Coordinates of C-alpha atoms in Angstrom, one line a residue:
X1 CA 0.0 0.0 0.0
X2 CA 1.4 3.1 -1.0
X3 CA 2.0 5.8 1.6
X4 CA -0.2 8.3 -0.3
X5 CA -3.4 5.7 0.6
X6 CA -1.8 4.6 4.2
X7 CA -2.2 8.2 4.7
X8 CA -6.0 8.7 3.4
X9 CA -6.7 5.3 5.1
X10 CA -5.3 6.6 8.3
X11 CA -7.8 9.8 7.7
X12 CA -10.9 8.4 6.8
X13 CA -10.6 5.6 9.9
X14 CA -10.2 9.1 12.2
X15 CA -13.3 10.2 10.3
X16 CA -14.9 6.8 11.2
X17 CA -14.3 6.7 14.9
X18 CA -16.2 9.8 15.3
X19 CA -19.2 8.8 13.7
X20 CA -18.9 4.8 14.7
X21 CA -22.6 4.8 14.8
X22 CA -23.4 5.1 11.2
X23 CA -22.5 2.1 9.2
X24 CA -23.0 4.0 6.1
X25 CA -19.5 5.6 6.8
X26 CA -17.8 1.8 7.6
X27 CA -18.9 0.8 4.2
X28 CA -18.1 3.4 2.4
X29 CA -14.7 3.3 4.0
X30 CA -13.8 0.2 4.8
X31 CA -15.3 -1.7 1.7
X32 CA -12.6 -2.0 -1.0
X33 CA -13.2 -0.4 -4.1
X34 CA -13.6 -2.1 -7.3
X35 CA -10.9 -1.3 -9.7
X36 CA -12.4 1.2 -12.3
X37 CA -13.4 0.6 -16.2
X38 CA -9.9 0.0 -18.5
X39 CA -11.7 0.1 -21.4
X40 CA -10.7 3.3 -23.6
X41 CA -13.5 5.8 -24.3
X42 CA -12.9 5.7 -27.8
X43 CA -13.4 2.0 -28.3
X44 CA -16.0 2.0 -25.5
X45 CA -18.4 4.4 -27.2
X46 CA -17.4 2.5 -31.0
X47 CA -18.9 -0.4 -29.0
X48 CA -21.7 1.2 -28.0
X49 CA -22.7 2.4 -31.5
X50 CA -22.2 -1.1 -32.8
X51 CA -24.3 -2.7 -29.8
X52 CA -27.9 -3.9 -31.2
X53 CA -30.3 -2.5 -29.0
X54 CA -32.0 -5.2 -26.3
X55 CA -36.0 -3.7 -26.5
X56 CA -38.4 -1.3 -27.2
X57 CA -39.9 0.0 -23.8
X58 CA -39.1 0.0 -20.6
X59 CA -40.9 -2.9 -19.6
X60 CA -39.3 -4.9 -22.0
X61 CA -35.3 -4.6 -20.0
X62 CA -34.2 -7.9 -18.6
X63 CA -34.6 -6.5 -14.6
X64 CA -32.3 -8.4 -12.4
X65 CA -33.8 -9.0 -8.7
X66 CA -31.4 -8.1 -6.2
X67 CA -31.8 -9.0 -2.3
X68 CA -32.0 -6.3 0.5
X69 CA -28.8 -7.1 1.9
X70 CA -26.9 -6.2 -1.9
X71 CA -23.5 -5.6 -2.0
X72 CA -22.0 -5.6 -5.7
X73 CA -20.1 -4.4 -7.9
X74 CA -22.4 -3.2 -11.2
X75 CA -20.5 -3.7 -14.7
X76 CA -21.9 -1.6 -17.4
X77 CA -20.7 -1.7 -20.7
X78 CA -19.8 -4.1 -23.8
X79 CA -21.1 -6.8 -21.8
X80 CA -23.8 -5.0 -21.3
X81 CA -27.0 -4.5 -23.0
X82 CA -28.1 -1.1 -24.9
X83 CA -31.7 0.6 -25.2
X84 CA -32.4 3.8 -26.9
X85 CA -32.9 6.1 -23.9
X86 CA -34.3 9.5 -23.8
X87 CA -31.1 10.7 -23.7
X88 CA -29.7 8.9 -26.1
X89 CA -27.9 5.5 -26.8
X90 CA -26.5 3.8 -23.2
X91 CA -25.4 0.6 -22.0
X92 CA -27.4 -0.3 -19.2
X93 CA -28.1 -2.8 -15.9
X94 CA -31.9 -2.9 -14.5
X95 CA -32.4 -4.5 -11.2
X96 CA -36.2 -5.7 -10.0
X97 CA -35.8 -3.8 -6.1
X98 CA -36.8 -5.9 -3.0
X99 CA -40.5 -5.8 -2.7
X100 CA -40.8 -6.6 1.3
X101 CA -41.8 -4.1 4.0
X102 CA -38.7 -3.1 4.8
X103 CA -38.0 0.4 3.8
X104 CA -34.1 0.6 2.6
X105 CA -31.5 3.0 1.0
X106 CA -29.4 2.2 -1.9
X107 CA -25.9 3.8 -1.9
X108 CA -24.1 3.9 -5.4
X109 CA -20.4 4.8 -6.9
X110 CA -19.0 5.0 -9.6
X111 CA -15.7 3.9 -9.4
X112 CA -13.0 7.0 -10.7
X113 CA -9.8 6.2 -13.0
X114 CA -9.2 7.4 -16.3
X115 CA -12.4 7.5 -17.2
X116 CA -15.7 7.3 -15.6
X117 CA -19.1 6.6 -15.7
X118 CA -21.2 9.5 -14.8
X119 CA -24.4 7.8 -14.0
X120 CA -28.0 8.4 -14.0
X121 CA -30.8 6.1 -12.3
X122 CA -33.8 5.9 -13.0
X123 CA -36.5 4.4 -10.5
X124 CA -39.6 2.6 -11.9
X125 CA -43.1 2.0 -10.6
X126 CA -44.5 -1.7 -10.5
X127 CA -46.2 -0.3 -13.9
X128 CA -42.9 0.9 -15.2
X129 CA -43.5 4.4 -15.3
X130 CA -41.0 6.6 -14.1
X131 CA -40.5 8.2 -10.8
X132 CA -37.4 9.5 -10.2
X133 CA -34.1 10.5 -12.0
X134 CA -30.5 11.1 -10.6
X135 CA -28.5 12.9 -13.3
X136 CA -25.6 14.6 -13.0
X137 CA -26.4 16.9 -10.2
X138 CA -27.1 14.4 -8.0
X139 CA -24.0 12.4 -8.3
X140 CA -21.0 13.9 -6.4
X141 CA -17.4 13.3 -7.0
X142 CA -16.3 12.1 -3.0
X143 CA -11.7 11.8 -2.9
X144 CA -10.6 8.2 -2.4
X145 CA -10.5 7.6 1.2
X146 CA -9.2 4.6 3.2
X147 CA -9.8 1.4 0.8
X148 CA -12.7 3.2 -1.0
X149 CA -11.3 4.7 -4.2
X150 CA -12.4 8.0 -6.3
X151 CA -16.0 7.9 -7.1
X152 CA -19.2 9.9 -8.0
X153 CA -21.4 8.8 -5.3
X154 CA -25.2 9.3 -5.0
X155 CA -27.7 7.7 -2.1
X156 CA -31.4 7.0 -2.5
X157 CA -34.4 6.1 -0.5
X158 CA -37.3 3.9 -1.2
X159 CA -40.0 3.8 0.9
X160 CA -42.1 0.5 1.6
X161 CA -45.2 2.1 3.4
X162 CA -47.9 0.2 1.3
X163 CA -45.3 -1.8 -1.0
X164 CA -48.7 -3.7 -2.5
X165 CA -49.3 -0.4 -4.3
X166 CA -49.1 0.0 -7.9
X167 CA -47.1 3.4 -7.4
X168 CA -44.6 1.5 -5.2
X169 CA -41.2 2.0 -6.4
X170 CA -40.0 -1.8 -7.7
X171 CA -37.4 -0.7 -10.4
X172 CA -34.0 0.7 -10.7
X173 CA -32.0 1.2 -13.9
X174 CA -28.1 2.6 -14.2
X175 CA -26.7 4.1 -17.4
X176 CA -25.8 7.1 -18.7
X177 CA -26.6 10.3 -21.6
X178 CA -25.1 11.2 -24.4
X179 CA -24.7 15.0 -22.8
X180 CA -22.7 13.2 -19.9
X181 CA -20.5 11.1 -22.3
X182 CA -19.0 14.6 -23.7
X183 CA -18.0 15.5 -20.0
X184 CA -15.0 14.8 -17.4
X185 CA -14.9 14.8 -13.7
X186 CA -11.7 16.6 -12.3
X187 CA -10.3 14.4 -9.4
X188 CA -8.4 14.5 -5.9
X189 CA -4.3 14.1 -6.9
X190 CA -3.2 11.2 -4.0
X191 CA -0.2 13.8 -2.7
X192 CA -3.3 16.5 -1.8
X193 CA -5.2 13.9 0.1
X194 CA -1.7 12.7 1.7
X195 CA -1.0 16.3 2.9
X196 CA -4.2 16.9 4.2
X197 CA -4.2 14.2 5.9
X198 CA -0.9 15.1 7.7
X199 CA -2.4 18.5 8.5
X200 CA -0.1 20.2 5.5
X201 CA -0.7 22.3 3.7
X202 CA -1.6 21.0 -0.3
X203 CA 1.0 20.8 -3.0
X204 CA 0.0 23.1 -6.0
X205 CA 0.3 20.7 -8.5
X206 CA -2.6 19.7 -11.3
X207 CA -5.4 17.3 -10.5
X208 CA -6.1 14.3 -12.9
X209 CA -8.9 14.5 -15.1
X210 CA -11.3 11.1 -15.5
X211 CA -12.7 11.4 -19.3
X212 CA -16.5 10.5 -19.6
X213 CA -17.4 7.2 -20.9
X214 CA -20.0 5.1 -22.2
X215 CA -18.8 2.1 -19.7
X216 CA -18.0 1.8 -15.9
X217 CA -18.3 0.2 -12.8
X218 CA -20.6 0.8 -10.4
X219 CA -20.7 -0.7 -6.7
X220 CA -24.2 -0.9 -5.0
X221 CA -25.1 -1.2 -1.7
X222 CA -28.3 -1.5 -0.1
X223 CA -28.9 -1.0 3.4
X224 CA -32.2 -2.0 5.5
X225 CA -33.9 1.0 7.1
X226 CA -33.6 1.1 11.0
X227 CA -37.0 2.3 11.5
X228 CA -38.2 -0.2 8.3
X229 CA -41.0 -2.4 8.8
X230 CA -43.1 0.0 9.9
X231 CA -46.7 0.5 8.2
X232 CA -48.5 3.8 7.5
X233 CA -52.2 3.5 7.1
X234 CA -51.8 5.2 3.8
X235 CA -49.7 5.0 0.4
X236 CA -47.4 7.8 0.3
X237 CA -46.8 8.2 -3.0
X238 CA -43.4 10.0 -4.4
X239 CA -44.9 12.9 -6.0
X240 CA -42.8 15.3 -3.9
X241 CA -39.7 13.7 -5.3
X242 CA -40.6 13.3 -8.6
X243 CA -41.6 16.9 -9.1
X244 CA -37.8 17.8 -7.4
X245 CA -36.8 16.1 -10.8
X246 CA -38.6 17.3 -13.3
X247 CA -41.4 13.9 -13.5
X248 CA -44.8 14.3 -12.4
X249 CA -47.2 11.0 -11.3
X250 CA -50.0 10.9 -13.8
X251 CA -53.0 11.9 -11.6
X252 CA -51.2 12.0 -8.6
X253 CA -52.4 15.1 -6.3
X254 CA -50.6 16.0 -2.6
X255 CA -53.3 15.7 -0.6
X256 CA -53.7 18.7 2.6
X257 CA -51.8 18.5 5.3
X258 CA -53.7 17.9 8.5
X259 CA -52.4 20.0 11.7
X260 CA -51.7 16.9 14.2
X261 CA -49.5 15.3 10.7
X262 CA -47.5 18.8 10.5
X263 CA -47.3 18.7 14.5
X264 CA -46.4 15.2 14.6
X265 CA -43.5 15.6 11.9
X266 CA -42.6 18.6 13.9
X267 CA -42.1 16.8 17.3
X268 CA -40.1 14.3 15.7
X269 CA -37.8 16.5 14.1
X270 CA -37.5 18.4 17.2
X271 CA -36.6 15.0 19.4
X272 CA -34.2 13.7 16.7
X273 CA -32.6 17.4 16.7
X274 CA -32.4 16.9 20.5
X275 CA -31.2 13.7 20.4
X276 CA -28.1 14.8 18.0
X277 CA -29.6 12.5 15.0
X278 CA -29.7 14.4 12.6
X279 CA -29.9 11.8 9.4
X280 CA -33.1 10.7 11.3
X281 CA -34.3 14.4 11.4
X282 CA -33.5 15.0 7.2
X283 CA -35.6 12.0 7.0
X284 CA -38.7 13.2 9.0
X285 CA -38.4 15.8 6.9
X286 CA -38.0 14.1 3.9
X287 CA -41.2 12.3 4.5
X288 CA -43.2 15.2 5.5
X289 CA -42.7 17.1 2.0
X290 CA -43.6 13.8 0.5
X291 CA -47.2 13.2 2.2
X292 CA -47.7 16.9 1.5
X293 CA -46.1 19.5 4.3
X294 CA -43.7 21.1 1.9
X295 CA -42.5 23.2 4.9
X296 CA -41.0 20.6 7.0
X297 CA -37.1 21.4 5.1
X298 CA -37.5 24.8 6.1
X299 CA -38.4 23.8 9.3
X300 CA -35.7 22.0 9.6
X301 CA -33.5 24.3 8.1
X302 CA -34.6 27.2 10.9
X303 CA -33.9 24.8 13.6
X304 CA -30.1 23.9 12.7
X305 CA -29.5 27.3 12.5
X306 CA -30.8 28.2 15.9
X307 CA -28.5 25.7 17.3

């Protein structure tokens, strides 16, 4: 190991031991990295051209079911099939999501080298229509630290309130756009991390650039809820979400807010706030907009800033 990563693996454990509690941060940091796409961009996007596409609709792509406890590493390219996106042209991977009870979060990165992938994910209904998107903005580029490598890194939550619901979100898909092809991602040099990490102060020298391609590697996680299993009495469907990103639910309407749902939301995010949670509290709050109280983030907001 080179002493550039013994450095950054020093660093992110110090990061760890302050938040030992969430074992988000242990697998982002202790879970080694896959090695990133070698594949050229020039003969990965002459590929891609030359790929037949797999199907005509949505419905149609060959969904892989994945297990709530997933850990993998996602290849998507040659080997990969192609569909004729909105976007444009892209290899692809579809997985069928778990369809318990259990609410869960799926964690994704795209693994950084020469190149990248600079994903989008699209989640699907049980009627394949579309309910979310992550594009660009939503995946950040995150440093290597300890064994995890450069990545752009996104996080997700789907909810199992009423998962016998036709609106229930069943379907995830990873690929990429033409627009993001054209792009790079500007990454960490190891000596910057390895200063920092000493407390120095960062050599001026230039940062490696990872080109845009059609193929990559993508690891995904999923991660059981802590509070999952829990039923509401009522289907919560995404609509908050989906209008964050540009994708409406045919016919769905955010129904009013009664007082004792804004109150209870409210207390919540106050006791998590108190108890020093505050990834439970962004969740309250995340849940609130999404049966309808569009003013629980700036509740939240106000109440960070008074502390």
């Amino acid at each position: 190991m080179s002493p550039f990563r013994i450095a950054t693996w020093l660093f992110g454990f110090g990061l760890l031991a302050g938040c030992a509690t969430d074992s988000l941060r242990r697998v982002d940091t202790l879970s080694p990295a896959p090695a990133p796409s070698t594949i050229p961009v020039e003969q990965a996007r002459a590929e891609l051209e030359a790929q037949p596409l797999c199907c005509d609709a949505l419905s149609e792509l060959p969904y892989q079911p994945v297990p709530l406890d997933f850990i993998g590493n996602v290849e998507i390219g040659p080997d990969a099939p192609a569909f004729a996106f909105d976007s444009g042209k892209s290899f692809f991977r579809a997985f069928e999501l778990p369809a318990g009870d259990r609410s869960f979060e799926i964690r994704l990165y795209s693994q950084a080298g020469n190149t990248v992938l600079a994903p989008r994910a699209m989640v699907l209904d049980r009627q394949f229509r579309m309910t979310r998107l992550l594009d660009a903005d939503d995946f950040m580029y995150v440093p290597a630290s300890g064994f995890k490598g450069d990545s752009l890194d996104a996080r997700l939550r789907i909810d199992r309130l009423y998962p016998g619901h036709p609106a229930s979100e069943r379907y995830l898909i990873l690929y990429t756009s033409e627009q993001q092809m054209r792009g790079q991602t500007q990454l960490e040099h190891p000596a910057k991390a390895y200063a920092r990490a000493l407390g120095n102060q960062p050599p001026n020298i230039a940062d490696p650039i990872a080109r845009h391609s059609p193929a990559g590697v993508v690891r995904m996680v999923l991660v059981a809820d802590r509070e999952a299993g829990q039923q509401a009495g009522h289907y919560v469907p995404p609509y908050s979400t989906g209008r964050e990103m540009g994708v409406e639910m045919a016919g769905e309407k955010a129904p009013a807010v009664l007082p004792e749902t804004r109150a209870y939301y409210r207390q919540g995010i106050d006791a998590a706030l108190a108890a020093k949670d505050v990834e439970r509290a962004l969740r309250l709050a995340d849940e609130a907009a999404r049966v309808g109280d569009q003013d629980a983030k700036a509740y939240l907001l106000e109440r960070i800033e008074i502390r």
